XYZ file of C-alpha atoms in Angstrom:
341
model
C 98.415 125.122 146.638
C 99.771 127.654 144.130
C 102.360 125.117 142.996
C 99.771 122.644 141.739
C 101.044 120.367 138.987
C 99.263 120.426 135.634
C 98.062 117.340 133.783
C 97.344 117.531 130.051
C 94.307 115.331 129.302
C 93.916 114.728 125.569
C 90.563 114.053 123.932
C 88.951 116.106 126.684
C 85.325 115.557 125.643
C 85.601 111.758 125.826
C 83.899 109.517 128.403
C 87.109 108.248 130.045
C 88.801 111.658 129.729
C 85.996 113.463 131.582
C 86.142 111.032 134.490
C 89.955 111.316 134.587
C 89.554 115.090 134.787
C 87.027 114.782 137.626
C 89.443 112.535 139.546
C 92.398 114.871 138.966
C 90.517 118.034 139.940
C 89.185 116.331 143.071
C 92.763 115.434 143.999
C 94.164 118.950 143.683
C 95.712 118.888 140.212
C 95.329 121.487 137.494
C 93.948 120.107 134.237
C 94.513 121.320 130.702
C 92.104 119.497 128.388
C 92.611 119.299 124.638
C 89.687 119.536 122.234
C 89.604 119.502 118.451
C 87.412 122.593 118.731
C 87.148 124.932 121.715
C 83.437 125.215 120.914
C 83.056 121.987 122.904
C 84.450 123.505 126.108
C 81.026 124.438 127.503
C 79.750 120.891 126.911
C 82.777 119.521 128.767
C 82.142 121.861 131.709
C 78.514 120.741 131.771
C 79.613 117.077 131.873
C 82.120 117.788 134.643
C 79.365 119.525 136.634
C 77.219 116.427 136.194
C 80.165 114.506 137.680
C 80.323 116.780 140.732
C 82.839 119.496 139.726
C 81.608 123.011 140.555
C 84.770 125.113 140.304
C 86.689 125.490 137.042
C 89.554 127.681 138.268
C 91.990 124.752 137.827
C 90.671 123.802 134.383
C 91.843 125.194 131.054
C 91.465 124.150 127.427
C 93.756 123.921 124.410
C 92.833 123.242 120.791
C 94.717 120.272 119.341
C 94.266 117.839 116.479
C 95.788 114.372 116.057
C 96.902 115.396 112.561
C 98.659 118.628 113.628
C 101.952 118.202 115.499
C 102.460 121.896 116.326
C 99.124 122.000 118.156
C 100.426 119.404 120.626
C 103.602 121.342 121.321
C 101.493 124.357 122.284
C 99.146 122.221 124.383
C 101.912 120.461 126.342
C 103.662 123.666 127.425
C 103.647 124.044 131.200
C 102.408 120.490 131.870
C 104.125 118.000 134.173
C 102.022 114.965 133.208
C 99.932 113.726 130.291
C 96.947 111.373 130.151
C 96.524 110.546 126.462
C 93.002 109.310 125.738
C 92.505 110.895 122.293
C 92.132 108.299 119.525
C 89.611 107.471 116.776
C 86.838 105.247 118.195
C 84.313 102.909 116.529
C 81.704 105.642 117.154
C 83.336 107.925 114.554
C 82.932 107.871 110.785
C 86.345 106.217 110.465
C 86.132 103.043 108.384
C 89.434 102.233 106.710
C 92.792 101.277 108.162
C 94.130 104.759 107.423
C 91.150 106.412 109.144
C 92.043 104.647 112.393
C 95.713 103.702 112.396
C 97.288 106.837 110.911
C 95.776 109.398 113.321
C 96.124 107.025 116.278
C 99.817 106.270 115.738
C 100.915 109.659 114.384
C 98.847 111.499 116.996
C 100.410 109.365 119.723
C 103.915 110.199 118.496
C 103.040 113.902 118.241
C 101.895 113.826 121.878
C 104.952 111.865 123.059
C 107.362 114.242 121.288
C 105.520 117.296 122.636
C 105.523 115.816 126.149
C 109.260 115.158 125.992
C 109.927 118.700 124.717
C 107.830 120.143 127.572
C 109.732 118.126 130.189
C 106.747 115.957 131.164
C 107.558 113.434 133.906
C 105.106 110.672 132.998
C 102.599 109.863 130.260
C 99.639 107.575 130.920
C 98.262 106.125 127.691
C 94.666 104.947 127.400
C 95.103 101.872 125.236
C 92.448 99.132 125.105
C 91.797 95.455 125.678
C 91.796 95.520 121.872
C 95.609 95.698 122.066
C 95.705 92.567 124.256
C 93.294 89.866 123.133
C 92.682 89.921 119.386
C 94.082 87.631 116.722
C 94.448 84.883 119.345
C 92.300 82.296 121.114
C 93.013 81.632 124.781
C 91.225 79.450 127.323
C 92.734 81.169 130.361
C 92.242 84.876 131.199
C 94.284 87.378 129.195
C 96.950 89.254 131.147
C 99.251 92.203 130.504
C 101.786 89.777 128.998
C 99.437 89.182 126.052
C 99.409 91.253 122.877
C 97.019 91.315 119.942
C 98.502 89.503 116.966
C 97.519 91.487 113.896
C 95.974 89.305 111.203
C 92.966 89.384 108.868
C 90.491 88.924 111.752
C 91.627 92.101 113.534
C 89.638 95.198 112.583
C 91.141 98.694 112.105
C 90.129 99.954 115.585
C 91.938 97.120 117.398
C 94.865 97.422 114.963
C 95.145 101.128 115.745
C 95.196 100.497 119.502
C 97.842 97.778 119.172
C 100.093 99.700 116.780
C 99.883 102.968 118.729
C 100.544 101.322 122.102
C 103.613 99.540 120.693
C 104.756 102.865 119.212
C 104.507 104.437 122.683
C 106.665 101.739 124.290
C 109.186 102.011 121.423
C 109.337 105.791 121.830
C 110.044 105.520 125.569
C 112.722 102.903 124.943
C 114.488 104.696 122.083
C 113.786 108.415 122.582
C 112.161 108.829 126.006
C 115.245 110.249 127.669
C 113.939 109.470 131.160
C 110.269 110.272 130.553
C 108.041 107.591 132.108
C 105.113 105.659 130.629
C 102.202 103.681 132.080
C 99.377 102.151 130.039
C 95.763 101.305 130.921
C 93.939 98.690 128.819
C 90.206 98.869 129.623
C 87.753 96.136 128.670
C 84.200 97.246 127.701
C 83.641 100.518 129.561
C 80.323 101.107 131.326
C 79.220 103.557 134.021
C 77.154 106.723 134.482
C 76.921 108.862 131.350
C 77.462 112.609 131.840
C 75.369 113.872 128.913
C 73.316 112.725 125.932
C 76.638 112.401 124.057
C 78.225 109.171 125.295
C 80.768 106.470 124.485
C 80.207 103.820 121.810
C 80.311 101.036 124.443
C 77.197 102.503 126.139
C 75.149 101.875 122.987
C 74.897 98.185 123.970
C 72.789 99.020 127.039
C 70.709 101.652 125.233
C 69.926 99.244 122.372
C 68.977 96.469 124.791
C 66.639 98.636 126.867
C 65.020 100.282 123.827
C 64.286 96.930 122.177
C 66.613 97.621 119.247
C 68.565 94.458 119.989
C 66.144 91.570 119.415
C 68.644 88.873 120.297
C 72.172 88.729 121.684
C 75.283 87.846 119.682
C 77.324 85.052 121.245
C 80.021 87.259 122.734
C 81.652 86.894 126.144
C 83.860 89.709 127.414
C 84.809 91.775 130.453
C 83.199 95.010 131.643
C 84.506 97.838 133.819
C 83.062 100.997 135.376
C 84.427 104.256 133.932
C 84.912 105.643 137.471
C 87.273 102.747 138.186
C 89.042 103.257 134.839
C 89.680 106.876 135.877
C 90.915 105.736 139.292
C 93.324 103.321 137.598
C 94.607 106.136 135.369
C 95.172 108.244 138.480
C 97.084 105.439 140.184
C 99.075 104.829 136.974
C 99.945 108.547 136.928
C 100.903 109.019 140.582
C 102.323 105.726 141.882
C 106.001 104.872 141.422
C 105.146 101.182 140.984
C 103.165 101.943 137.813
C 106.126 103.218 135.804
C 106.869 101.026 132.778
C 103.761 98.881 133.309
C 100.503 98.188 131.480
C 97.304 97.417 133.401
C 94.145 95.640 132.249
C 90.993 97.257 133.660
C 88.183 94.747 134.208
C 85.572 94.466 136.951
C 85.406 90.756 137.745
C 84.167 87.889 135.604
C 83.466 88.113 131.888
C 79.774 88.121 130.940
C 77.941 87.012 127.826
C 75.692 89.584 126.151
C 72.709 87.515 127.298
C 73.951 87.715 130.903
C 74.176 91.500 130.546
C 70.526 91.536 129.405
C 69.603 89.319 132.369
C 71.277 91.755 134.802
C 69.052 94.517 133.386
C 65.883 92.421 133.566
C 66.578 91.228 137.102
C 67.162 94.727 138.502
C 65.149 97.237 136.494
C 61.643 95.785 136.348
C 59.344 97.084 133.601
C 62.002 99.428 132.178
C 63.850 96.325 130.999
C 60.855 94.582 129.416
C 62.260 95.019 125.909
C 65.686 93.548 126.631
C 66.549 90.417 124.637
C 65.840 87.008 126.161
C 67.690 84.786 123.700
C 70.986 84.437 121.847
C 71.084 84.697 118.065
C 72.739 81.947 116.005
C 76.099 83.000 114.562
C 74.823 82.655 110.982
C 72.190 85.351 111.644
C 74.866 87.795 112.858
C 76.992 87.009 109.792
C 74.019 87.726 107.543
C 73.282 91.039 109.295
C 76.964 91.970 109.027
C 76.675 92.046 105.227
C 74.475 95.145 105.581
C 75.903 96.699 108.756
C 79.644 97.549 109.119
C 79.319 97.912 112.925
C 78.020 94.330 113.181
C 80.759 93.184 110.807
C 83.320 94.160 113.454
C 82.108 91.462 115.863
C 81.901 88.558 113.398
C 85.493 87.269 113.953
C 84.814 87.077 117.708
C 81.524 85.193 117.717
C 81.663 82.304 120.162
C 85.012 83.369 121.620
C 85.470 83.902 125.353
C 87.465 87.066 126.157
C 88.230 86.671 129.848
C 90.694 89.089 131.411
C 92.569 89.387 134.692
C 93.065 92.655 136.605
C 95.148 90.947 139.293
C 98.189 93.050 138.445
C 96.409 96.378 139.062
C 94.876 95.060 142.278
C 98.133 93.662 143.643
C 100.604 96.324 142.500
C 98.447 99.449 142.837
C 95.719 98.418 145.300
C 93.009 99.028 142.669
C 89.495 98.009 143.781
C 87.006 98.012 140.891
C 83.225 97.728 141.126
C 81.629 94.544 139.802
C 80.529 94.303 136.183
C 76.906 94.149 137.391
C 77.269 97.454 139.292
C 78.830 99.105 136.230
C 76.049 97.873 133.921
C 73.271 99.048 136.244
C 74.922 102.454 136.768
C 74.967 102.823 132.974
C 71.281 101.954 132.638
C 70.193 104.229 135.479
C 72.054 107.189 133.989
C 70.554 106.581 130.527
C 67.099 106.599 132.139
C 67.986 109.878 133.901
C 68.945 111.463 130.558
C 65.723 110.220 128.923
C 67.614 107.970 126.528
C 65.325 104.982 127.249
């Protein structure tokens, strides 16, 4: 066991990153996690403990910033694999195109160059469904063949995911020199939170249960459990069949926001009394968007159906995700446990 391979996991304090680290450590890999500040290392350990990790002898940390190329060269030293999850998210203070796209694309290229220099065998990139389904309208489920078409309806976050994923494929094609790449494109990520600091996607459930969301926007999209997203990353990292492929992560059928609220009401009793019971007209959402930039992000997608297929991951890699309902309830139960409701 002394010859354990080391996986660099970027954005080590993130929701998906923590679950990837749990999966890797449980499967006998060493993990080097990058953080913008090493001050967060104790929080990460606490989250990993919440996820069932009790020994940290195979875990180390490196300080790295998406704007500092040299920091990635230092971080990648001694690593055989990379899972790159670090990217600006809608939960940050980033607002403009440059706030999202520049660090996402440049940071991605810094990581790819550092990985190549370190002799890394394979990089797994955490992209997003935002790189698959925006700027287009489709009646059938989106697949890995689909790409977001960047136009005026596509917001900076989705632009950043699309541009950086394309940059990764271009790098492998033109400069990879034998290094391998796999990509995971998760839909809306749910699942058990590991601390009071959680992913932006979890806010939907918290707002519903706390009565902050009085009515549901007309949005229909896919959901996936973070534990299954981590499992798909692990398969994308370790299976030969995953090389050169992208994989959509979705747990079954797409749900409307109202259906999500109904799942909570049906299963959680009085805790879910404040969840919304009706959909809001699109004009109300548009009006609210004038005053709230976060709401503004969803306006171009009102009324659209964002169905996705994970058939490729199931067939090629034997991936078996939980249902969307299971993922949603696991999210709610963990928020209750952390006194967030």
